[in-house]
Short mmCIF file of C-alpha atoms in Angstrom, two decimals:
data_model
loop_
_atom_site.label_atom_id
_atom_site.label_comp_id
_atom_site.label_asym_id
_atom_site.label_seq_id
_atom_site.Cartn_x
_atom_site.Cartn_y
_atom_site.Cartn_z
CA MET A 290 -51.71 -33.17 -123.23
CA LEU A 291 -50.85 -34.18 -119.65
CA THR A 292 -50.29 -37.75 -120.83
CA ILE A 293 -47.81 -36.69 -123.51
CA LEU A 294 -45.97 -34.37 -121.13
CA GLY A 295 -45.85 -37.07 -118.45
CA PHE A 296 -44.29 -39.67 -120.72
CA THR A 297 -41.96 -37.06 -122.20
CA MET A 298 -40.80 -35.98 -118.76
CA ILE A 299 -40.03 -39.55 -117.70
CA ALA A 300 -38.28 -40.34 -121.00
CA THR A 301 -36.21 -37.16 -120.76
CA PHE A 302 -35.13 -38.03 -117.24
CA LEU A 303 -34.13 -41.59 -118.13
CA VAL A 304 -32.25 -40.59 -121.30
CA LEU A 305 -30.28 -37.84 -119.57
CA ILE A 306 -29.16 -39.96 -116.63
CA MET A 307 -28.37 -43.01 -118.76
CA MET A 308 -26.29 -40.86 -121.12
CA LYS A 309 -24.76 -39.18 -118.05
CA LYS A 310 -25.64 -35.72 -119.28
CA MET A 311 -27.01 -34.84 -115.83
CA SER A 312 -26.55 -36.25 -112.35
CA PRO A 313 -29.61 -38.11 -111.00
CA ILE A 314 -30.17 -35.50 -108.28
CA ALA A 315 -30.10 -32.61 -110.74
CA ALA A 316 -32.33 -34.46 -113.21
CA LEU A 317 -34.85 -35.41 -110.51
CA VAL A 318 -35.18 -31.77 -109.51
CA LEU A 319 -34.75 -29.67 -112.65
CA ILE A 320 -36.65 -31.75 -115.21
CA PRO A 321 -39.94 -31.97 -113.26
CA ALA A 322 -39.66 -28.28 -112.33
CA LEU A 323 -39.34 -27.42 -116.02
CA PHE A 324 -42.26 -29.63 -117.03
CA CYS A 325 -44.37 -28.21 -114.22
CA VAL A 326 -43.97 -24.83 -115.93
CA PHE A 327 -44.85 -26.39 -119.31
CA VAL A 328 -48.06 -27.77 -117.83
CA GLY A 329 -48.96 -24.25 -116.72
CA LYS A 330 -48.81 -24.97 -113.00
CA GLY A 331 -45.46 -23.41 -112.18
CA ALA A 332 -47.09 -21.30 -109.49
CA HIS A 333 -47.95 -24.50 -107.59
CA LEU A 334 -44.48 -26.02 -107.84
CA GLY A 335 -43.69 -25.17 -104.21
CA ASP A 336 -46.85 -26.90 -102.99
CA TYR A 337 -46.10 -30.03 -105.01
CA VAL A 338 -42.52 -30.20 -103.76
CA ILE A 339 -43.44 -29.65 -100.11
CA GLU A 340 -46.10 -32.34 -100.33
CA GLY A 341 -43.67 -34.76 -101.97
CA VAL A 342 -40.94 -34.02 -99.43
CA GLY A 343 -43.41 -34.45 -96.59
CA ASN A 344 -44.43 -37.87 -97.88
CA LEU A 345 -40.85 -39.09 -98.25
CA ALA A 346 -39.28 -37.40 -95.21
CA PRO A 347 -39.76 -40.47 -92.93
CA THR A 348 -38.13 -42.65 -95.59
CA ALA A 349 -35.19 -40.28 -95.92
CA ALA A 350 -34.74 -40.22 -92.14
CA MET A 351 -34.86 -44.00 -91.98
CA LEU A 352 -32.24 -44.34 -94.71
CA MET A 353 -29.92 -41.78 -93.13
CA PHE A 354 -29.77 -43.55 -89.78
CA ALA A 355 -29.86 -47.02 -91.34
CA ILE A 356 -26.74 -46.22 -93.37
CA VAL A 357 -25.02 -44.95 -90.23
CA TYR A 358 -26.04 -48.06 -88.32
CA PHE A 359 -24.92 -50.59 -90.91
CA GLY A 360 -21.81 -48.52 -91.60
CA VAL A 361 -20.85 -48.78 -87.93
CA MET A 362 -21.55 -52.50 -87.99
CA ILE A 363 -19.14 -52.86 -90.92
CA ASP A 364 -16.55 -50.75 -89.11
CA VAL A 365 -16.66 -52.84 -85.94
CA GLY A 366 -16.45 -56.14 -87.82
CA LEU A 367 -19.96 -57.59 -87.47
CA PHE A 368 -20.02 -58.79 -91.07
CA ASP A 369 -16.38 -59.95 -91.25
CA PRO A 370 -17.15 -63.61 -90.44
CA ILE A 371 -20.00 -63.59 -92.96
CA VAL A 372 -17.81 -62.12 -95.69
CA ARG A 373 -14.98 -64.53 -94.98
CA GLY A 374 -17.36 -67.47 -94.82
CA ILE A 375 -18.97 -66.55 -98.14
CA LEU A 376 -15.57 -66.07 -99.74
CA ARG A 377 -14.32 -69.45 -98.50
CA PHE A 378 -17.50 -71.10 -99.74
CA CYS A 379 -17.20 -69.35 -103.09
CA ARG A 380 -13.46 -70.14 -103.26
CA ALA A 381 -12.72 -66.67 -104.63
CA ASP A 382 -14.60 -67.72 -107.77
CA PRO A 383 -16.51 -64.82 -109.42
CA LEU A 384 -19.19 -67.22 -110.66
CA ARG A 385 -19.95 -68.49 -107.18
CA ILE A 386 -19.87 -64.98 -105.75
CA VAL A 387 -22.47 -63.66 -108.21
CA VAL A 388 -24.74 -66.65 -107.55
CA GLY A 389 -24.15 -66.14 -103.83
CA THR A 390 -25.24 -62.52 -104.22
CA ALA A 391 -28.57 -63.60 -105.70
CA LEU A 392 -29.16 -66.17 -102.95
CA LEU A 393 -28.12 -63.79 -100.16
CA ALA A 394 -30.39 -61.00 -101.46
CA ALA A 395 -33.30 -63.44 -101.78
CA ILE A 396 -32.82 -64.78 -98.24
CA VAL A 397 -32.41 -61.38 -96.61
CA SER A 398 -35.50 -60.17 -98.51
CA LEU A 399 -37.58 -62.35 -96.21
CA ASP A 400 -37.65 -59.39 -93.82
CA GLY A 401 -39.87 -57.59 -96.33
CA ASP A 402 -37.85 -54.36 -96.47
CA GLY A 403 -35.89 -53.53 -99.62
CA SER A 404 -33.63 -50.95 -98.02
CA THR A 405 -32.49 -53.35 -95.30
CA THR A 406 -31.96 -56.09 -97.87
CA PHE A 407 -29.70 -53.90 -99.97
CA MET A 408 -27.75 -52.62 -96.97
CA ILE A 409 -26.99 -56.11 -95.70
CA THR A 410 -26.26 -57.54 -99.15
CA VAL A 411 -23.93 -54.71 -100.14
CA SER A 412 -22.26 -54.70 -96.72
CA ALA A 413 -21.45 -58.40 -97.06
CA MET A 414 -20.60 -58.60 -100.75
CA TYR A 415 -18.97 -55.27 -101.59
CA PRO A 416 -15.50 -56.16 -100.23
CA LEU A 417 -15.51 -59.40 -102.23
CA TYR A 418 -16.37 -57.68 -105.49
CA LYS A 419 -13.75 -55.01 -104.94
CA ARG A 420 -11.01 -57.37 -103.81
CA LEU A 421 -11.54 -59.54 -106.89
CA GLY A 422 -12.02 -56.59 -109.25
CA MET A 423 -15.55 -57.68 -110.15
CA SER A 424 -18.20 -55.49 -111.75
CA LEU A 425 -20.27 -53.77 -109.07
CA VAL A 426 -23.16 -53.22 -111.47
CA VAL A 427 -23.53 -57.00 -111.63
CA MET A 428 -23.95 -57.01 -107.86
CA THR A 429 -26.58 -54.25 -107.85
CA GLY A 430 -28.47 -55.72 -110.81
CA VAL A 431 -28.66 -59.23 -109.39
CA ALA A 432 -29.55 -58.01 -105.90
CA ALA A 433 -32.30 -55.69 -107.15
CA THR A 434 -33.89 -58.35 -109.35
CA ALA A 435 -33.80 -61.01 -106.63
CA ASN A 436 -35.33 -58.60 -104.15
CA GLY A 437 -38.01 -57.67 -106.69
CA VAL A 438 -39.19 -61.27 -106.89
CA MET A 439 -39.21 -61.61 -103.10
CA ASN A 440 -40.92 -58.21 -102.68
CA THR A 441 -44.21 -59.98 -103.40
CA LEU A 442 -44.25 -61.53 -99.93
CA PRO A 443 -47.49 -60.67 -98.10
CA TRP A 444 -45.60 -58.50 -95.61
CA GLY A 445 -43.46 -56.88 -98.30
CA GLY A 446 -46.03 -54.32 -99.43
CA PRO A 447 -47.44 -54.95 -102.94
CA THR A 448 -49.49 -58.01 -101.99
CA ALA A 449 -50.93 -56.23 -98.96
CA ARG A 450 -51.78 -53.22 -101.12
CA ALA A 451 -53.49 -55.37 -103.73
CA ALA A 452 -55.46 -57.19 -101.04
CA THR A 453 -56.54 -53.92 -99.44
CA ALA A 454 -57.48 -52.26 -102.72
CA LEU A 455 -59.62 -55.19 -103.91
CA LYS A 456 -60.81 -56.29 -100.45
CA LEU A 457 -59.24 -59.73 -100.73
CA ASP A 458 -57.20 -61.95 -98.44
CA ALA A 459 -53.45 -61.52 -98.93
CA GLY A 460 -52.91 -65.27 -98.49
CA ASP A 461 -55.39 -66.08 -101.25
CA ILE A 462 -53.40 -63.81 -103.57
CA PHE A 463 -49.89 -64.89 -102.64
CA VAL A 464 -49.99 -68.64 -101.96
CA PRO A 465 -51.15 -69.71 -105.45
CA MET A 466 -48.47 -67.42 -106.94
CA ILE A 467 -45.62 -69.29 -105.20
CA PRO A 468 -44.87 -71.67 -108.14
CA ALA A 469 -44.67 -68.77 -110.61
CA LEU A 470 -42.53 -66.72 -108.26
CA ALA A 471 -40.27 -69.74 -107.72
CA VAL A 472 -39.74 -69.88 -111.48
CA GLY A 473 -38.82 -66.21 -111.42
CA LEU A 474 -36.30 -66.81 -108.63
CA VAL A 475 -34.78 -69.72 -110.55
CA LEU A 476 -34.38 -67.39 -113.54
CA VAL A 477 -32.58 -64.85 -111.33
CA VAL A 478 -30.16 -67.54 -110.14
CA ALA A 479 -29.64 -68.68 -113.74
CA LEU A 480 -28.97 -65.08 -114.74
CA ALA A 481 -26.47 -64.79 -111.89
CA TYR A 482 -24.79 -67.95 -113.16
CA VAL A 483 -24.44 -66.51 -116.68
CA LEU A 484 -23.13 -63.18 -115.43
CA GLY A 485 -20.80 -64.99 -113.04
CA ARG A 486 -19.34 -67.00 -115.92
CA ARG A 487 -18.64 -63.75 -117.76
CA GLU A 488 -16.91 -62.35 -114.71
CA ARG A 489 -14.89 -65.54 -114.26
CA LYS A 490 -13.85 -65.44 -117.92
CA ARG A 491 -12.82 -61.81 -117.58
CA LEU A 492 -11.00 -62.05 -114.25
CA GLY A 493 -10.16 -65.68 -113.65
CA VAL A 494 -10.15 -67.35 -110.22
CA LEU A 495 -7.96 -65.78 -107.57
CA ASP A 496 -6.07 -67.44 -104.77
CA LEU A 497 -8.24 -67.47 -101.64
CA ASP A 498 -5.55 -66.79 -99.06
CA ASP A 499 -4.17 -63.85 -101.02
CA VAL A 500 -7.62 -62.29 -101.38
CA LEU A 501 -8.35 -62.68 -97.67
CA ALA A 502 -5.01 -61.05 -96.92
CA GLY A 503 -5.89 -58.08 -99.08
CA GLY A 504 -3.85 -59.04 -102.12
CA GLY A 505 -5.08 -60.31 -105.46
CA SER A 506 -6.74 -57.53 -107.36
CA ARG A 507 -5.62 -54.90 -104.90
CA SER A 508 -1.91 -55.12 -105.44
CA GLY A 509 -0.17 -53.68 -108.45
CA THR A 510 2.02 -56.78 -108.65
CA PRO A 511 0.20 -59.93 -107.59
CA ALA A 512 1.81 -62.21 -105.07
CA THR A 513 2.86 -65.68 -106.06
CA GLY A 514 -0.25 -67.73 -106.71
CA ALA A 515 -2.52 -64.69 -106.50
CA VAL A 516 -3.88 -65.21 -109.98
CA LEU A 517 -4.60 -68.77 -111.02
CA VAL A 518 -6.55 -68.04 -114.17
CA GLY A 519 -6.14 -64.82 -116.13
CA ALA A 520 -3.80 -62.00 -115.32
CA GLY A 521 -6.11 -59.04 -115.90
CA ALA A 522 -6.58 -58.22 -112.22
CA GLY A 523 -3.70 -56.25 -110.88
CA VAL A 524 -1.06 -56.76 -113.57
CA PRO A 525 1.11 -53.72 -114.24
CA GLY A 526 1.04 -52.49 -117.76
CA GLY A 527 -2.41 -53.83 -118.67
CA THR A 528 -5.33 -51.53 -119.29
CA GLY A 529 -7.65 -53.82 -117.37
CA ARG A 530 -9.90 -54.45 -120.35
CA THR A 531 -9.03 -58.12 -120.73
CA PRO A 532 -6.58 -60.51 -119.10
CA THR A 533 -3.09 -59.71 -120.36
CA ALA A 534 0.40 -60.86 -119.68
CA PRO A 535 2.59 -58.46 -117.67
CA GLY A 536 3.69 -55.58 -119.82
CA GLY A 537 0.97 -56.14 -122.42
CA ALA A 538 -1.26 -53.35 -123.58
CA GLY A 539 -4.43 -55.28 -123.05
CA ALA A 540 -6.90 -55.57 -125.92
CA ASP A 541 -10.38 -54.20 -125.61
CA ALA A 542 -12.85 -56.76 -124.37
CA PRO A 543 -16.03 -57.55 -126.30
CA ALA A 544 -18.91 -55.23 -125.47
CA VAL A 545 -20.88 -57.24 -122.94
CA ASP A 546 -23.25 -56.12 -120.25
CA THR A 547 -20.98 -57.01 -117.36
CA ILE A 548 -18.34 -54.47 -118.31
CA GLU A 549 -20.66 -51.53 -118.78
CA THR A 550 -19.69 -50.16 -115.40
CA ASN A 551 -17.14 -47.80 -113.99
CA ASP A 552 -15.56 -50.64 -111.97
CA ALA A 553 -15.40 -53.38 -114.53
CA ARG A 554 -13.73 -51.27 -117.15
CA GLY A 555 -10.71 -50.81 -114.93
CA ALA A 556 -10.07 -54.32 -113.78
CA GLY A 557 -6.35 -54.24 -114.38
CA GLY A 558 -3.50 -52.63 -112.50
CA SER A 559 -2.48 -49.06 -113.18
CA GLY A 560 0.18 -48.22 -115.64
CA GLY A 561 0.72 -48.15 -119.37
CA GLY A 562 -2.46 -46.88 -120.94
CA GLY A 563 -4.48 -45.87 -117.87
CA THR A 564 -8.19 -45.46 -117.62
CA THR A 565 -10.37 -42.60 -116.46
CA ASP A 566 -13.05 -44.65 -114.75
CA ARG A 567 -14.40 -43.46 -111.44
CA ASP A 568 -13.68 -46.76 -109.70
CA THR A 569 -10.84 -49.00 -110.79
CA ALA A 570 -10.46 -52.45 -109.43
CA GLY A 571 -6.78 -52.55 -110.24
CA GLY A 572 -6.04 -50.46 -107.18
CA GLY A 573 -8.61 -52.33 -105.19
CA ALA A 574 -10.71 -49.54 -103.75
CA GLY A 575 -10.21 -46.68 -106.08
CA VAL A 576 -12.98 -44.23 -105.58
CA SER A 577 -11.22 -41.28 -107.03
CA ALA A 578 -12.23 -39.68 -110.27
CA GLU A 579 -8.56 -39.17 -111.06
CA PRO A 580 -7.30 -40.97 -114.15
CA THR A 581 -5.20 -43.96 -113.20
CA GLY A 582 -2.07 -45.11 -114.83
CA GLY A 583 0.89 -43.07 -115.75
CA ALA A 584 4.43 -43.94 -116.46
CA GLY A 585 5.56 -46.26 -113.73
CA GLU A 586 2.50 -45.87 -111.47
CA THR A 587 1.16 -49.09 -110.00
CA GLY A 588 -1.87 -50.16 -108.02
CA GLY A 589 0.39 -50.98 -105.08
CA ALA A 590 1.43 -47.35 -104.79
CA ARG A 591 -2.20 -46.40 -104.27
CA GLU A 592 -3.16 -49.16 -101.88
CA ALA A 593 -2.84 -47.18 -98.66
CA THR A 594 -4.80 -44.26 -100.07
CA ASP A 595 -7.50 -46.59 -101.38
CA ALA A 596 -7.90 -48.34 -98.05
CA GLU A 597 -8.25 -45.03 -96.24
CA GLY A 598 -10.57 -43.51 -98.84
CA ASP A 599 -13.11 -46.31 -99.08
CA VAL A 600 -14.32 -47.49 -95.71
CA ARG A 601 -16.49 -50.10 -97.40
CA LEU A 602 -13.38 -51.96 -98.53
CA GLN A 603 -11.99 -52.25 -95.03
CA GLY A 604 -14.44 -55.06 -94.28
CA LEU A 605 -11.71 -57.70 -94.58
CA ASP A 606 -8.83 -55.76 -93.04
CA PRO A 607 -8.05 -57.58 -89.76
CA ASP A 608 -5.94 -54.69 -88.50
CA ARG A 609 -8.31 -51.75 -88.89
CA PRO A 610 -8.55 -49.69 -85.70
CA THR A 611 -12.36 -49.63 -85.66
CA LEU A 612 -12.71 -53.35 -84.92
CA ARG A 613 -14.48 -54.16 -81.65
CA PRO A 614 -14.11 -57.96 -81.22
CA ARG A 615 -15.11 -57.84 -77.55
CA LEU A 616 -18.43 -56.27 -78.50
CA TYR A 617 -19.17 -58.68 -81.37
CA TRP A 618 -22.02 -60.49 -79.65
CA PHE A 619 -23.52 -57.25 -78.39
CA ASN A 620 -23.58 -55.91 -81.94
CA ALA A 621 -25.00 -59.17 -83.29
CA LEU A 622 -27.74 -59.18 -80.66
CA LEU A 623 -28.52 -55.52 -81.31
CA THR A 624 -28.91 -56.23 -85.03
CA VAL A 625 -31.16 -59.24 -84.43
CA VAL A 626 -33.33 -57.20 -82.05
CA LEU A 627 -33.49 -54.38 -84.59
CA LEU A 628 -34.61 -56.66 -87.43
CA THR A 629 -37.12 -58.42 -85.16
CA ALA A 630 -38.57 -55.10 -84.06
CA MET A 631 -38.88 -54.06 -87.72
CA ILE A 632 -40.72 -57.24 -88.69
CA THR A 633 -43.08 -57.03 -85.71
CA GLU A 634 -43.54 -53.27 -86.26
CA LEU A 635 -42.75 -52.53 -82.64
CA LEU A 636 -42.00 -48.90 -83.54
CA PRO A 637 -41.88 -46.98 -86.81
CA ILE A 638 -38.80 -48.02 -88.80
CA PRO A 639 -37.20 -44.53 -88.80
CA VAL A 640 -37.42 -44.46 -85.00
CA LEU A 641 -35.92 -47.94 -84.70
CA PHE A 642 -32.91 -47.07 -86.85
CA LEU A 643 -32.43 -43.74 -85.09
CA LEU A 644 -32.32 -45.46 -81.69
CA ALA A 645 -30.15 -48.32 -82.95
CA ALA A 646 -27.63 -45.99 -84.63
CA ALA A 647 -27.33 -43.84 -81.51
CA LEU A 648 -26.86 -46.91 -79.29
CA ALA A 649 -24.34 -48.53 -81.65
CA LEU A 650 -22.25 -45.37 -81.82
CA THR A 651 -22.33 -44.80 -78.07
CA VAL A 652 -21.38 -48.34 -77.08
CA ASN A 653 -18.77 -49.03 -79.75
CA PHE A 654 -17.21 -45.57 -79.79
CA PRO A 655 -17.73 -43.97 -76.36
CA HIS A 656 -15.39 -41.07 -77.14
CA ILE A 657 -17.05 -38.20 -79.00
CA PRO A 658 -14.14 -37.61 -81.44
CA ASP A 659 -14.38 -41.27 -82.51
CA GLN A 660 -18.11 -40.89 -83.05
CA LYS A 661 -17.52 -37.85 -85.21
CA ASP A 662 -14.94 -39.78 -87.23
CA ARG A 663 -17.42 -42.59 -87.89
CA LEU A 664 -20.16 -40.17 -88.91
CA ALA A 665 -17.74 -38.37 -91.21
CA ALA A 666 -16.61 -41.66 -92.72
CA HIS A 667 -20.16 -42.45 -93.83
CA ALA A 668 -21.26 -38.91 -94.62
CA ASP A 669 -20.87 -39.38 -98.36
CA ASN A 670 -23.29 -42.30 -98.44
CA VAL A 671 -25.75 -40.54 -96.17
CA LEU A 672 -25.71 -37.37 -98.25
CA ASN A 673 -25.97 -39.19 -101.58
CA VAL A 674 -28.88 -41.39 -100.56
CA SER A 675 -30.88 -38.81 -98.60
CA GLY A 676 -30.25 -36.25 -101.34
CA MET A 677 -31.60 -38.68 -103.92
CA VAL A 678 -34.71 -39.35 -101.85
CA PHE A 679 -35.53 -35.66 -101.42
CA ALA A 680 -34.82 -35.04 -105.10
CA ALA A 681 -37.14 -37.92 -105.99
CA ALA A 682 -39.77 -36.20 -103.85
CA VAL A 683 -39.74 -33.32 -106.35
CA PHE A 684 -40.23 -35.76 -109.23
CA THR A 685 -43.10 -37.66 -107.61
CA GLY A 686 -44.66 -34.47 -106.24
CA VAL A 687 -44.88 -32.91 -109.70
CA LEU A 688 -46.06 -36.14 -111.33
CA GLN A 689 -48.91 -36.51 -108.87
CA GLY A 690 -49.69 -32.87 -108.21
CA THR A 691 -50.09 -31.91 -111.87
CA GLY A 692 -52.21 -34.97 -112.56
CA MET A 693 -49.72 -36.41 -115.07
CA VAL A 694 -49.59 -39.84 -113.46
CA ASP A 695 -53.39 -40.17 -113.34
CA SER A 696 -53.66 -39.07 -116.96
CA MET A 697 -51.00 -41.56 -118.05
CA ALA A 698 -52.66 -44.44 -116.21
CA LYS A 699 -56.10 -43.56 -117.61
CA TRP A 700 -54.69 -43.39 -121.13
CA LEU A 701 -53.16 -46.84 -120.80
CA VAL A 702 -56.31 -48.38 -119.34
CA ASP A 703 -58.59 -46.74 -121.90
CA GLY A 704 -56.33 -47.99 -124.68
CA ILE A 705 -57.13 -51.62 -123.91
CA PRO A 706 -59.12 -53.07 -126.85
CA GLU A 707 -62.62 -54.29 -126.05
CA GLY A 708 -61.74 -57.78 -127.24
CA MET A 709 -59.08 -58.07 -124.52
CA GLY A 710 -61.71 -57.99 -121.78
CA PRO A 711 -61.69 -61.75 -121.11
CA HIS A 712 -57.89 -61.58 -120.85
CA MET A 713 -57.73 -58.70 -118.39
CA ALA A 714 -55.53 -60.68 -116.01
CA VAL A 715 -52.84 -61.01 -118.67
CA VAL A 716 -53.32 -57.36 -119.63
CA THR A 717 -52.90 -56.38 -115.96
CA GLY A 718 -49.70 -58.38 -115.74
CA VAL A 719 -48.24 -56.70 -118.82
CA LEU A 720 -49.32 -53.23 -117.68
CA SER A 721 -47.82 -53.80 -114.23
CA LEU A 722 -44.33 -53.55 -115.74
CA PRO A 723 -44.44 -49.96 -117.03
CA LEU A 724 -46.95 -48.72 -114.47
CA THR A 725 -45.09 -49.89 -111.38
CA TYR A 726 -41.84 -48.60 -112.90
CA PHE A 727 -43.18 -45.13 -113.65
CA MET A 728 -45.32 -44.69 -110.56
CA SER A 729 -45.32 -45.66 -106.90
CA ASN A 730 -46.86 -48.89 -105.65
CA ASP A 731 -49.48 -46.85 -103.81
CA GLY A 732 -50.48 -45.08 -107.01
CA PHE A 733 -50.71 -48.31 -108.98
CA TYR A 734 -52.43 -50.54 -106.46
CA PHE A 735 -54.86 -47.99 -105.04
CA GLY A 736 -55.41 -45.92 -108.18
CA VAL A 737 -55.11 -48.17 -111.24
CA LEU A 738 -55.69 -51.73 -110.01
CA PRO A 739 -59.34 -51.16 -108.96
CA VAL A 740 -60.10 -49.85 -112.46
CA LEU A 741 -58.48 -52.90 -114.06
CA ALA A 742 -60.33 -55.22 -111.68
CA GLU A 743 -63.64 -53.57 -112.52
CA ALA A 744 -62.96 -53.95 -116.23
CA GLY A 745 -62.07 -57.59 -115.70
CA ALA A 746 -65.17 -58.27 -113.60
CA ALA A 747 -67.35 -57.01 -116.47
CA HIS A 748 -65.94 -59.89 -118.54
CA GLY A 749 -66.07 -62.52 -115.82
CA VAL A 750 -62.40 -62.34 -114.76
CA PRO A 751 -62.12 -62.96 -110.98
CA PRO A 752 -60.46 -60.14 -109.01
CA LEU A 753 -58.08 -62.70 -107.48
CA GLU A 754 -56.52 -63.30 -110.89
CA ILE A 755 -56.21 -59.55 -111.48
CA ALA A 756 -54.54 -59.15 -108.08
CA ARG A 757 -52.05 -61.96 -108.73
CA ALA A 758 -51.20 -60.59 -112.17
CA SER A 759 -50.54 -57.17 -110.66
CA LEU A 760 -47.57 -58.59 -108.72
CA VAL A 761 -45.48 -59.65 -111.71
CA GLY A 762 -44.00 -56.19 -112.33
CA GLN A 763 -42.20 -56.07 -108.98
CA PRO A 764 -38.77 -57.25 -110.24
CA LEU A 765 -38.71 -54.22 -112.54
CA HIS A 766 -40.30 -51.93 -109.97
CA MET A 767 -37.40 -52.39 -107.54
CA SER A 768 -35.09 -50.53 -109.92
CA SER A 769 -37.51 -47.67 -110.56
CA PRO A 770 -36.13 -44.16 -109.97
CA LEU A 771 -39.18 -43.60 -107.75
CA VAL A 772 -38.16 -46.34 -105.26
CA PRO A 773 -36.00 -44.91 -102.45
CA ALA A 774 -34.40 -48.29 -101.72
CA VAL A 775 -32.65 -48.36 -105.10
CA TYR A 776 -30.67 -45.27 -104.11
CA VAL A 777 -29.44 -47.14 -101.04
CA LEU A 778 -28.29 -49.95 -103.32
CA VAL A 779 -26.40 -47.83 -105.85
CA GLY A 780 -25.17 -45.37 -103.21
CA MET A 781 -23.61 -47.98 -100.95
CA ALA A 782 -22.17 -49.85 -103.93
CA GLY A 783 -20.72 -46.72 -105.52
CA VAL A 784 -22.47 -47.40 -108.83
CA GLU A 785 -23.88 -44.66 -111.05
CA PHE A 786 -27.67 -44.85 -111.17
CA GLY A 787 -27.60 -44.57 -114.96
CA ASP A 788 -25.22 -47.54 -115.23
CA HIS A 789 -27.43 -49.59 -112.95
CA THR A 790 -30.57 -48.68 -114.91
CA ARG A 791 -29.03 -49.42 -118.29
CA PHE A 792 -27.83 -52.81 -117.05
CA VAL A 793 -30.77 -54.06 -115.00
CA VAL A 794 -33.92 -52.97 -116.87
CA LYS A 795 -33.81 -55.67 -119.56
CA TRP A 796 -33.05 -58.46 -117.09
CA ALA A 797 -35.68 -57.31 -114.61
CA ALA A 798 -38.29 -57.02 -117.37
CA LEU A 799 -37.40 -60.54 -118.56
CA THR A 800 -37.83 -61.84 -115.02
CA SER A 801 -41.25 -60.16 -114.71
CA LEU A 802 -42.43 -61.58 -118.03
CA THR A 803 -41.17 -65.03 -117.03
CA VAL A 804 -43.22 -64.89 -113.82
CA LEU A 805 -46.25 -63.85 -115.88
CA ALA A 806 -45.71 -66.68 -118.38
CA ALA A 807 -45.32 -69.20 -115.56
CA GLY A 808 -48.50 -67.92 -113.94
CA ILE A 809 -50.40 -68.40 -117.19
CA LEU A 810 -48.86 -71.85 -117.75
CA PHE A 811 -49.76 -73.04 -114.24
CA GLY A 812 -53.29 -71.64 -114.55
CA ILE A 813 -52.71 -69.15 -111.73
CA ILE A 814 -53.40 -66.07 -113.86
#
């Protein structure tokens, strides 16, 4: 009974958020509370929630101050040279930018922390996507999948957990897996290439100088040379569905994955037949839920409001008052010291970000009113992400407290046919996809993996192979609703969690299965 209720609860949550019938925060809180009553343990709901909140409180604190820190770094211009350098390298080409997103996320993932990876990647790439009118869900999907592959690094968490649970050496698990993981990373880059081609076809290639100056997709009427290929970005009169000539109505684009997002659907300028998307790239930084487009309204008329309303888009504005060019090297050194201290575990990560955020605010904005302004500017992101984490604590608390997650894992393991014993490594790899998506890494590696390893040992399967196979589900795991880092990703990017989930799950699952297939082909698993 617990197994059925557990799967039903998870399915109900995913369906409701993907259909946008409930907000993720409401669904994470109300659905598990309801199912806790169904299980007959409603009287213990408070205990489960408090335990879950207690477990995730350090993570929530870390994310709160990390968002403030990286938000201040964006404000003061730390990432401006990086953004401009990437844009010049990519030549304002959507294809190159999507591939660059995958490479940047993979490189930054070397620090072993998903939250930091997403903060840096979004901080650097968000202005480019918005200025060019690109789909933000492509950015979040590619970044999450790339980070999932790199999350298998020995210091990233899963490999260390597998080594601890099975009493193995982390190096013996990870090093032989490098060829298979490299294949997975190549697939992510190939996926980025395909998605980038779709974005290029939809938007065209913009003029570099105009984009750097804040034109291109931001202006209602593009400057001369702003659009070299396609006129869908910022052309008055178009709906933004597909490239149209000025004054055209704009035909609906084919239903492809890259336009299943609130940003991509509004890639054109306002006017004519407007859209009701939450974010519209035609105005550049539209974060309002107001419908765009009315008789005679253009993206240019909204530009000032957009720039003020979305601090993330100010990353390329050379005239913003928050810039601190004289403190650039101080901020760069502070960030390097922070990341080094995180990697060496000098102090707990929440403490490091708390100290760094306080120091960054004090040095860059010595006047208290300015500090309050900066905190207020990033309050939405802080509230959204921390709220998600605490709401997820309710979900995980009920799953674990009622015994649903243990019952689900036992049901899956017991359902393995006897004849599959000699192939337990492959079975472990396949099971790692749903199990690491529906439960925490701690629950899987310390609760389920030892059982799978024991079953494999009975049929002569070495525990090293079981441990390696257990890593292949990480690309999918990094988009699980139970992973706090994913809320940083979607929160900072302004993407609905349901949109991100609907887009990324199939690609992440394909990446995981590709790693598994490569492991089998190379004789690693």
